[in-house]
Each structure stands twice: as structure tokens, then as C-alpha cells.
Amino acid sequence: MKILHCLNSPRIGGLERLVVNLVIAQKKRGLNVAIMLDSRKGEYLNDLVDNGLYIIDSGVKGGFDFRFNIYKRLKKDFKNFDLIHFHSFSPVKLFAAQKFPHVYTIHGLSKGVRKENYIKYHSREALKKKLLNNVSCFIANSQYTLNCSRNHYGLGNVYKVVVLNGSKIEIKNNLVRKEECAPSFKIGMVSRFTRRKRIDRLINSFEKFLNMNGKGILYLVGDGSEADNIRQMIKAKCLEKYITMPGYITEVNSYYQEFDICVHPSDNEGFGLVGVEAYSNGKPILAFEDSGGLREVIEPFEPEDILKSEQAMAERMLFYYNNHKKIEQSALERRRYAIENFSLERMERDYFEVYNNILGL
């Protein structure tokens, strides 16, 4: 089976990391797999090269690049593969793939988050609706993302499946145990700092937690366009002593191991890889009812950690603060839950089954 994955670039990002890990896992299975990139610039390029992945340069310069010579070259490249797997929207590539088996994975749907030119936005979305209704299979990374996609694009006559994201979960014989008398209760969030992540809700909840005589430190690990606004909010609430921002960290597991609990305040998440990462380290993770795909990760295992409001979030923080043994007691069960449901190996198997169904194998 010859599979070609199409990705914009190997830069650092949750989507990029997932696709690179998937491609490497498929190669290890024995599939003849390659990846097409619009740009080779990115931190994950070395992972592709080190694992001997065949890389094809698309030549595409942007979302509205419709050069005919590029279209013809793409068709020629696609001819060499049994199936094309798209991970981001590119009209010229999708047009070139029309006569070949091709699948499209949507990794999240967040309309209206960033400001865009009105004509450009609606032109792209009209094209997207036409092309996505003609794929061999439309794949969503959560039921939430699939429901949003149906509402936005229709997809009435398209073969549709949900393949939950998977993560590389390091095999450990035991988990790092916190000292019973740790000097402080540590609440952590690992995320990009964007408006959609709703970090303001976390800061408000943490302030309420402190006002209820909770004691602890909030770690906001990451960086992004909202970093300065977050710092201003922290200063305005006089919380500088209680909230720390260490910046962007490549290896986040050391932080997860130090956290007592994790919180992710975002709304409308396409999936919620942070939930898998927290559970992989044996930590509970709190989220709001409107967290989208993240709720699908947390609710089957710890439904009580899905909260309705900032006040409820603060009260749940206080519960764990007062019942620290509850964190340790379920740590191994959280890890088993992550491995059984959200491992990279499970995701790779699910995609392999989709490919077989499309190709009739």
C-alpha cells in the first residue's frame, strides 16, 4: 500500500507533531509511505529525515495558488500512490486528487476565531464545501468536530468516520510520585496562548480558588499572541505571586510530572491532546462543558472534572487541594485509560482500517 500524506510544513504544532508521528508509525508498520510538504522549514523536518521518509515538495505557495503547471505536476505525483491523505486544505491539491482515492482529516473547526478578509474567507469556504463533499472519506478527530463539520459543510453523501487522535505515550514502569507534604499545590496548563484558549477563565477560576482559602501556584506553560494580555490581567488582579509563566517548553512531560492537577479552559477544542498528555502522566485534567472534543477525552473517565462555570472550576480545584490522595489513587488508572484509548498505535491501526475499506482490501 503506497500512501502520500499532504501537510503544509513540519513546523512545531500539535497537528504537525501528530502527522509526523503517524507517518513514522506507518513506515514502521511496513507501508510505503511518503509526505508532501509546501515548505520544508520546521523543527520536525529532522524527524522525517532521520526516519528515512521520502519527502516530495509540492511547489504550492499558498492557499490560493492555482498555477496550472503546479496542478499538472501534482496529478503526476499523485498517480504514483494508492491513496492521498490530506491534513490541511489546499484547493489546487484537492482538485489534482479528484480522480484518485483521497481522504481528508479535519483536525478542528473554529470559525470566526481570527479576522479574515470577507471575500477571501467566503471564497475559500465555498471551494472547501465543494471539494470536501467529493472526498473518498471525510475523517474527523472527534465526534464534536464531525458534528461541526456536518453543520458547516453538509457532507450528506460522503463516507464519514471519526478517528480519535493518538499520542506517543512513553512506557514507564512507574509514575513520578509527589511528596505528601509538597511545598505547594501546583495547577498547570500547557497551551498556545490564543484568544480561543480562554485563559482568562482559568485565571478567574484560580482567583476564586485562592479566595476560598486554597493555596497553590498556577503554571501557564506556553506562549502566543495573547501572552501580553494575560500578563496584564495577572497584574491587574495582583496575582503575580501566585501565577508563573515559564514560556514555551519543547519537552513538557517534566512539567506534567510536577503538576498536581491540570486545567484546560479552552472552548470548542477540536480534540484535546492536552487531556491525553495529562492522563499519560497520571494527572487529572479539568475542563469546561463547552470544551468540545476535549470533553470526549475526559468525560468517559472522570465526568466530575467537566465543569459548568468558573465557580464550579474553582470548587473542583479546591476538592483536589483538600483530597490530594485522590490524585495518586487513580494515577495508574488514568495512564491505562490513555494507553488503551489514545495511543499512537491505536490511531495508526484505525487509519489503516480506513485505508483498507476505501481501497477494498
Tab-separated table of C-alpha atoms in Angstrom:
chain	number	residue	atom	x	y	z
A	1	MET	CA	0.000	0.000	0.000
A	2	LYS	CA	1.504	3.341	-1.099
A	3	ILE	CA	0.255	6.317	0.924
A	4	LEU	CA	1.065	10.012	0.430
A	5	HIS	CA	0.370	12.436	3.273
A	6	CYS	CA	-0.030	16.140	2.450
A	7	LEU	CA	0.983	18.692	5.086
A	8	ASN	CA	1.812	22.394	4.862
A	9	SER	CA	5.094	22.229	6.793
A	10	PRO	CA	6.905	20.373	9.597
A	11	ARG	CA	6.885	23.355	11.957
A	12	ILE	CA	6.168	22.891	15.657
A	13	GLY	CA	2.456	22.467	16.306
A	14	GLY	CA	0.002	19.872	17.581
A	15	LEU	CA	-1.260	18.957	14.093
A	16	GLU	CA	2.237	18.767	12.652
A	17	ARG	CA	3.516	16.614	15.509
A	18	LEU	CA	0.575	14.232	15.140
A	19	VAL	CA	1.025	13.812	11.373
A	20	VAL	CA	4.794	13.307	11.630
A	21	ASN	CA	4.289	10.654	14.334
A	22	LEU	CA	1.589	8.956	12.247
A	23	VAL	CA	3.747	8.834	9.112
A	24	ILE	CA	6.687	7.364	11.055
A	25	ALA	CA	4.420	4.762	12.686
A	26	GLN	CA	3.008	3.748	9.296
A	27	LYS	CA	6.507	3.348	7.888
A	28	LYS	CA	7.377	1.092	10.830
A	29	ARG	CA	4.282	-0.997	10.032
A	30	GLY	CA	5.767	-1.570	6.579
A	31	LEU	CA	3.619	0.753	4.486
A	32	ASN	CA	5.232	2.513	1.540
A	33	VAL	CA	4.571	5.999	2.880
A	34	ALA	CA	5.734	9.458	1.796
A	35	ILE	CA	4.936	13.024	2.753
A	36	MET	CA	4.349	16.084	0.563
A	37	LEU	CA	5.267	19.477	2.036
A	38	ASP	CA	4.629	23.032	0.834
A	39	SER	CA	7.664	24.098	2.847
A	40	ARG	CA	10.481	22.125	4.477
A	41	LYS	CA	11.002	24.802	7.128
A	42	GLY	CA	10.178	23.437	10.546
A	43	GLU	CA	11.526	21.756	13.623
A	44	TYR	CA	10.071	18.320	12.783
A	45	LEU	CA	11.910	18.018	9.453
A	46	ASN	CA	14.791	16.191	11.152
A	47	ASP	CA	12.376	13.564	12.488
A	48	LEU	CA	11.208	12.844	8.946
A	49	VAL	CA	14.746	12.723	7.558
A	50	ASP	CA	16.128	10.626	10.426
A	51	ASN	CA	13.392	8.031	9.874
A	52	GLY	CA	14.072	7.811	6.154
A	53	LEU	CA	10.774	9.310	4.980
A	54	TYR	CA	10.531	10.176	1.294
A	55	ILE	CA	9.680	13.901	1.031
A	56	ILE	CA	8.055	15.498	-2.019
A	57	ASP	CA	7.997	19.281	-2.431
A	58	SER	CA	4.563	20.382	-3.631
A	59	GLY	CA	5.647	23.728	-5.080
A	60	VAL	CA	2.404	25.256	-3.760
A	61	LYS	CA	2.961	28.800	-2.486
A	62	GLY	CA	-0.297	29.415	-0.623
A	63	GLY	CA	-3.980	28.670	-0.275
A	64	PHE	CA	-4.913	30.466	-3.490
A	65	ASP	CA	-2.070	29.174	-5.654
A	66	PHE	CA	-3.825	27.807	-8.773
A	67	ARG	CA	-0.924	27.694	-11.222
A	68	PHE	CA	-1.680	25.180	-13.975
A	69	ASN	CA	1.866	23.808	-14.118
A	70	ILE	CA	1.684	23.035	-10.388
A	71	TYR	CA	-1.703	21.336	-10.885
A	72	LYS	CA	-0.280	19.129	-13.630
A	73	ARG	CA	2.775	18.233	-11.571
A	74	LEU	CA	0.625	17.319	-8.575
A	75	LYS	CA	-1.500	14.993	-10.699
A	76	LYS	CA	1.669	13.311	-11.928
A	77	ASP	CA	2.918	12.866	-8.356
A	78	PHE	CA	-0.448	11.580	-7.079
A	79	LYS	CA	-0.509	8.918	-9.814
A	80	ASN	CA	2.306	7.077	-8.030
A	81	PHE	CA	0.259	6.390	-4.884
A	82	ASP	CA	-2.702	4.203	-3.955
A	83	LEU	CA	-4.193	6.837	-1.666
A	84	ILE	CA	-3.629	10.519	-0.838
A	85	HIS	CA	-4.209	11.651	2.757
A	86	PHE	CA	-4.798	15.401	3.253
A	87	HIS	CA	-4.347	17.061	6.648
A	88	SER	CA	-4.951	20.676	5.629
A	89	PHE	CA	-6.984	22.412	2.955
A	90	SER	CA	-5.291	23.151	-0.359
A	91	PRO	CA	-7.646	23.732	-3.311
A	92	VAL	CA	-5.095	23.027	-6.048
A	93	LYS	CA	-4.011	19.765	-4.414
A	94	LEU	CA	-7.572	18.608	-3.820
A	95	PHE	CA	-8.527	19.435	-7.420
A	96	ALA	CA	-5.491	17.464	-8.617
A	97	ALA	CA	-6.563	14.476	-6.485
A	98	GLN	CA	-10.125	14.267	-7.846
A	99	LYS	CA	-9.525	11.115	-9.914
A	100	PHE	CA	-7.561	9.317	-7.202
A	101	PRO	CA	-8.644	7.795	-3.873
A	102	HIS	CA	-8.131	10.524	-1.297
A	103	VAL	CA	-9.123	11.156	2.307
A	104	TYR	CA	-9.267	14.383	4.279
A	105	THR	CA	-8.748	14.587	8.036
A	106	ILE	CA	-10.127	17.704	9.651
A	107	HIS	CA	-8.219	18.367	12.857
A	108	GLY	CA	-10.540	21.051	14.216
A	109	LEU	CA	-13.112	23.599	13.117
A	110	SER	CA	-13.067	27.053	14.712
A	111	LYS	CA	-14.844	29.538	12.507
A	112	GLY	CA	-14.722	33.206	13.441
A	113	VAL	CA	-11.649	32.888	15.686
A	114	ARG	CA	-9.359	35.035	13.543
A	115	LYS	CA	-10.220	38.082	11.465
A	116	GLU	CA	-10.133	37.485	7.713
A	117	ASN	CA	-10.933	39.305	4.523
A	118	TYR	CA	-14.661	38.759	3.849
A	119	ILE	CA	-14.314	37.870	0.165
A	120	LYS	CA	-11.289	35.640	0.721
A	121	TYR	CA	-12.973	33.783	3.559
A	122	HIS	CA	-16.228	33.086	1.723
A	123	SER	CA	-14.435	32.149	-1.499
A	124	ARG	CA	-12.315	29.627	0.357
A	125	GLU	CA	-15.245	28.180	2.291
A	126	ALA	CA	-17.327	27.751	-0.897
A	127	LEU	CA	-14.423	25.893	-2.515
A	128	LYS	CA	-13.897	23.862	0.617
A	129	LYS	CA	-17.541	22.797	0.768
A	130	LYS	CA	-17.443	21.653	-2.873
A	131	LEU	CA	-14.187	19.725	-2.542
A	132	LEU	CA	-14.851	18.130	0.846
A	133	ASN	CA	-18.140	16.740	-0.435
A	134	ASN	CA	-16.186	14.856	-3.078
A	135	VAL	CA	-13.514	13.095	-0.988
A	136	SER	CA	-13.337	9.295	-0.729
A	137	CYS	CA	-13.611	9.611	3.052
A	138	PHE	CA	-14.011	12.534	5.447
A	139	ILE	CA	-12.281	11.871	8.779
A	140	ALA	CA	-12.814	13.890	11.967
A	141	ASN	CA	-10.662	13.693	15.082
A	142	SER	CA	-13.689	13.754	17.422
A	143	GLN	CA	-17.466	13.449	17.290
A	144	TYR	CA	-17.636	17.135	18.165
A	145	THR	CA	-15.513	18.069	15.128
A	146	LEU	CA	-17.624	15.822	12.894
A	147	ASN	CA	-20.870	17.424	14.103
A	148	CYS	CA	-19.472	20.918	13.473
A	149	SER	CA	-18.269	19.855	10.016
A	150	ARG	CA	-21.685	18.464	9.087
A	151	ASN	CA	-23.331	21.736	10.093
A	152	HIS	CA	-20.816	23.801	8.135
A	153	TYR	CA	-20.145	21.702	5.024
A	154	GLY	CA	-23.152	19.393	4.721
A	155	LEU	CA	-21.307	16.149	3.904
A	156	GLY	CA	-24.629	14.379	3.324
A	157	ASN	CA	-23.393	11.797	0.817
A	158	VAL	CA	-19.799	11.452	1.961
A	159	TYR	CA	-18.328	8.421	3.759
A	160	LYS	CA	-17.527	9.812	7.222
A	161	VAL	CA	-15.660	8.342	10.184
A	162	VAL	CA	-14.181	9.501	13.486
A	163	VAL	CA	-10.559	8.569	14.193
A	164	LEU	CA	-9.558	9.894	17.599
A	165	ASN	CA	-6.103	11.398	17.808
A	166	GLY	CA	-3.326	9.316	19.258
A	167	SER	CA	-0.173	10.326	21.079
A	168	LYS	CA	3.247	8.807	21.711
A	169	ILE	CA	2.921	7.550	25.257
A	170	GLU	CA	6.236	6.670	26.821
A	171	ILE	CA	6.234	3.296	28.542
A	172	LYS	CA	7.133	3.747	32.211
A	173	ASN	CA	7.302	1.140	34.944
A	174	ASN	CA	6.065	3.651	37.482
A	175	LEU	CA	4.871	7.223	37.701
A	176	VAL	CA	6.632	10.065	39.463
A	177	ARG	CA	5.021	10.377	42.877
A	178	LYS	CA	4.666	13.765	44.544
A	179	GLU	CA	5.755	14.145	48.149
A	180	GLU	CA	2.851	14.028	50.605
A	181	CYS	CA	3.976	17.337	52.080
A	182	ALA	CA	4.832	19.127	48.849
A	183	PRO	CA	5.637	22.790	49.483
A	184	SER	CA	2.802	23.965	47.242
A	185	PHE	CA	-0.174	22.728	45.290
A	186	LYS	CA	0.657	23.088	41.588
A	187	ILE	CA	-2.043	23.670	38.974
A	188	GLY	CA	-0.823	23.557	35.383
A	189	MET	CA	-1.896	24.463	31.880
A	190	VAL	CA	0.125	23.679	28.723
A	191	SER	CA	-1.123	25.507	25.638
A	192	ARG	CA	-0.640	28.063	22.928
A	193	PHE	CA	-1.719	31.463	24.222
A	194	THR	CA	-4.503	32.451	21.838
A	195	ARG	CA	-7.929	34.003	22.395
A	196	ARG	CA	-9.728	30.715	21.832
A	197	LYS	CA	-7.865	29.067	24.710
A	198	ARG	CA	-9.863	31.284	27.121
A	199	ILE	CA	-7.032	31.558	29.634
A	200	ASP	CA	-8.995	34.413	31.228
A	201	ARG	CA	-11.473	31.810	32.541
A	202	LEU	CA	-8.659	29.858	34.170
A	203	ILE	CA	-7.229	32.957	35.862
A	204	ASN	CA	-10.697	33.916	37.154
A	205	SER	CA	-11.246	30.382	38.478
A	206	PHE	CA	-7.838	30.324	40.139
A	207	GLU	CA	-8.545	33.678	41.809
A	208	LYS	CA	-11.791	32.230	43.229
A	209	PHE	CA	-9.836	29.160	44.417
A	210	LEU	CA	-7.437	31.433	46.345
A	211	ASN	CA	-10.365	33.399	47.804
A	212	MET	CA	-11.779	30.104	49.153
A	213	ASN	CA	-8.537	29.620	51.131
A	214	GLY	CA	-6.933	27.371	48.564
A	215	LYS	CA	-3.165	27.689	48.407
A	216	GLY	CA	-1.073	26.983	45.366
A	217	ILE	CA	0.756	28.117	42.244
A	218	LEU	CA	-0.707	28.273	38.731
A	219	TYR	CA	1.743	27.454	35.923
A	220	LEU	CA	0.850	28.747	32.456
A	221	VAL	CA	3.264	26.901	30.145
A	222	GLY	CA	3.403	28.153	26.561
A	223	ASP	CA	3.476	31.303	24.511
A	224	GLY	CA	1.491	33.064	21.838
A	225	SER	CA	-0.284	36.200	20.697
A	226	GLU	CA	-2.222	36.647	23.967
A	227	ALA	CA	0.801	36.430	26.285
A	228	ASP	CA	0.985	40.183	26.964
A	229	ASN	CA	-2.786	40.411	27.617
A	230	ILE	CA	-2.513	37.513	30.070
A	231	ARG	CA	0.343	39.226	31.922
A	232	GLN	CA	-1.720	42.421	32.141
A	233	MET	CA	-4.695	40.511	33.543
A	234	ILE	CA	-2.489	38.832	36.150
A	235	LYS	CA	-1.040	42.187	37.170
A	236	ALA	CA	-4.468	43.852	37.350
A	237	LYS	CA	-5.637	41.112	39.739
A	238	CYS	CA	-2.413	41.327	41.795
A	239	LEU	CA	-1.725	37.630	41.235
A	240	GLU	CA	1.941	37.867	40.215
A	241	LYS	CA	2.981	35.949	43.375
A	242	TYR	CA	0.705	33.037	42.509
A	243	ILE	CA	0.964	32.647	38.722
A	244	THR	CA	4.133	31.851	36.805
A	245	MET	CA	4.687	31.844	33.034
A	246	PRO	CA	7.841	29.872	32.132
A	247	GLY	CA	7.326	30.378	28.391
A	248	TYR	CA	7.372	27.859	25.557
A	249	ILE	CA	8.829	24.478	26.539
A	250	THR	CA	9.594	21.753	23.982
A	251	GLU	CA	9.698	18.887	26.499
A	252	VAL	CA	6.585	19.357	28.636
A	253	ASN	CA	6.500	15.983	30.418
A	254	SER	CA	8.748	17.272	33.211
A	255	TYR	CA	6.113	19.938	33.930
A	256	TYR	CA	3.219	17.467	33.808
A	257	GLN	CA	5.056	15.309	36.351
A	258	GLU	CA	5.365	18.272	38.720
A	259	PHE	CA	1.730	19.387	38.411
A	260	ASP	CA	-0.815	18.135	40.921
A	261	ILE	CA	-3.701	18.764	38.524
A	262	CYS	CA	-4.038	20.164	35.003
A	263	VAL	CA	-6.643	22.586	33.677
A	264	HIS	CA	-7.525	23.482	30.098
A	265	PRO	CA	-10.080	26.316	29.888
A	266	SER	CA	-10.473	26.421	26.097
A	267	ASP	CA	-13.842	26.280	24.368
A	268	ASN	CA	-14.622	24.348	21.170
A	269	GLU	CA	-11.441	22.259	21.044
A	270	GLY	CA	-11.277	20.002	18.007
A	271	PHE	CA	-9.842	17.153	20.067
A	272	GLY	CA	-7.875	17.891	23.219
A	273	LEU	CA	-4.420	16.331	23.125
A	274	VAL	CA	-3.642	18.038	26.437
A	275	GLY	CA	-6.103	15.662	28.088
A	276	VAL	CA	-4.215	12.652	26.752
A	277	GLU	CA	-0.883	14.155	27.850
A	278	ALA	CA	-2.203	14.815	31.357
A	279	TYR	CA	-3.636	11.298	31.725
A	280	SER	CA	-0.420	9.799	30.327
A	281	ASN	CA	1.316	11.321	33.343
A	282	GLY	CA	-1.403	10.172	35.735
A	283	LYS	CA	-2.809	13.657	36.348
A	284	PRO	CA	-6.473	14.702	36.406
A	285	ILE	CA	-7.462	17.441	33.974
A	286	LEU	CA	-10.327	19.894	34.458
A	287	ALA	CA	-12.267	21.464	31.593
A	288	PHE	CA	-15.495	23.316	30.911
A	289	GLU	CA	-18.685	21.884	29.420
A	290	ASP	CA	-18.100	23.794	26.172
A	291	SER	CA	-14.600	22.337	25.642
A	292	GLY	CA	-15.676	20.406	22.517
A	293	GLY	CA	-13.522	17.392	21.681
A	294	LEU	CA	-11.586	17.671	24.954
A	295	ARG	CA	-14.787	16.770	26.789
A	296	GLU	CA	-14.861	13.485	24.839
A	297	VAL	CA	-11.446	12.620	26.300
A	298	ILE	CA	-12.282	13.467	29.933
A	299	GLU	CA	-15.981	12.676	30.413
A	300	PRO	CA	-15.922	8.874	29.908
A	301	PHE	CA	-13.305	8.505	32.647
A	302	GLU	CA	-13.766	11.407	35.104
A	303	PRO	CA	-17.087	13.138	34.295
A	304	GLU	CA	-16.931	15.095	37.540
A	305	ASP	CA	-13.974	17.039	36.079
A	306	ILE	CA	-16.190	18.653	33.423
A	307	LEU	CA	-17.400	21.916	34.957
A	308	LYS	CA	-20.256	24.318	34.219
A	309	SER	CA	-18.764	27.601	35.419
A	310	GLU	CA	-15.703	29.382	36.778
A	311	GLN	CA	-17.102	28.945	40.294
A	312	ALA	CA	-17.516	25.188	39.757
A	313	MET	CA	-13.975	25.054	38.363
A	314	ALA	CA	-12.620	26.778	41.476
A	315	GLU	CA	-14.523	24.375	43.733
A	316	ARG	CA	-13.091	21.368	41.865
A	317	MET	CA	-9.581	22.778	42.258
A	318	LEU	CA	-10.292	23.082	45.986
A	319	PHE	CA	-11.553	19.477	46.093
A	320	TYR	CA	-8.237	18.166	44.761
A	321	TYR	CA	-6.332	20.539	47.045
A	322	ASN	CA	-8.117	19.070	50.069
A	323	ASN	CA	-8.048	15.471	48.784
A	324	HIS	CA	-4.549	15.060	47.421
A	325	LYS	CA	-4.601	11.271	47.851
A	326	LYS	CA	-7.390	11.066	45.240
A	327	ILE	CA	-4.859	12.225	42.640
A	328	GLU	CA	-2.380	9.455	43.454
A	329	GLN	CA	-5.012	6.732	43.875
A	330	SER	CA	-6.226	6.982	40.273
A	331	ALA	CA	-2.900	7.845	38.612
A	332	LEU	CA	-2.233	4.393	37.129
A	333	GLU	CA	-5.858	4.047	36.005
A	334	ARG	CA	-5.613	7.370	34.141
A	335	ARG	CA	-2.489	6.154	32.421
A	336	ARG	CA	-4.070	2.846	31.409
A	337	TYR	CA	-7.083	4.737	30.053
A	338	ALA	CA	-4.799	6.919	27.917
A	339	ILE	CA	-2.825	3.963	26.559
A	340	GLU	CA	-5.920	1.897	25.730
A	341	ASN	CA	-7.834	4.697	24.018
A	342	PHE	CA	-5.413	7.350	22.754
A	343	SER	CA	-2.115	5.710	21.878
A	344	LEU	CA	-0.318	6.400	18.611
A	345	GLU	CA	-0.523	2.667	17.831
A	346	ARG	CA	-4.335	2.663	18.172
A	347	MET	CA	-4.636	5.704	15.890
A	348	GLU	CA	-2.347	4.108	13.284
A	349	ARG	CA	-4.460	0.908	13.309
A	350	ASP	CA	-7.673	2.902	12.888
A	351	TYR	CA	-6.287	4.794	9.879
A	352	PHE	CA	-5.028	1.536	8.345
A	353	GLU	CA	-8.557	0.131	8.610
A	354	VAL	CA	-9.983	3.216	6.875
A	355	TYR	CA	-7.447	2.868	4.041
A	356	ASN	CA	-8.343	-0.815	3.609
A	357	ASN	CA	-12.056	-0.007	3.453
A	358	ILE	CA	-11.530	2.648	0.765
A	359	LEU	CA	-9.215	0.511	-1.332
A	360	GLY	CA	-11.344	-2.611	-0.887
A	361	LEU	CA	-8.512	-4.626	0.667
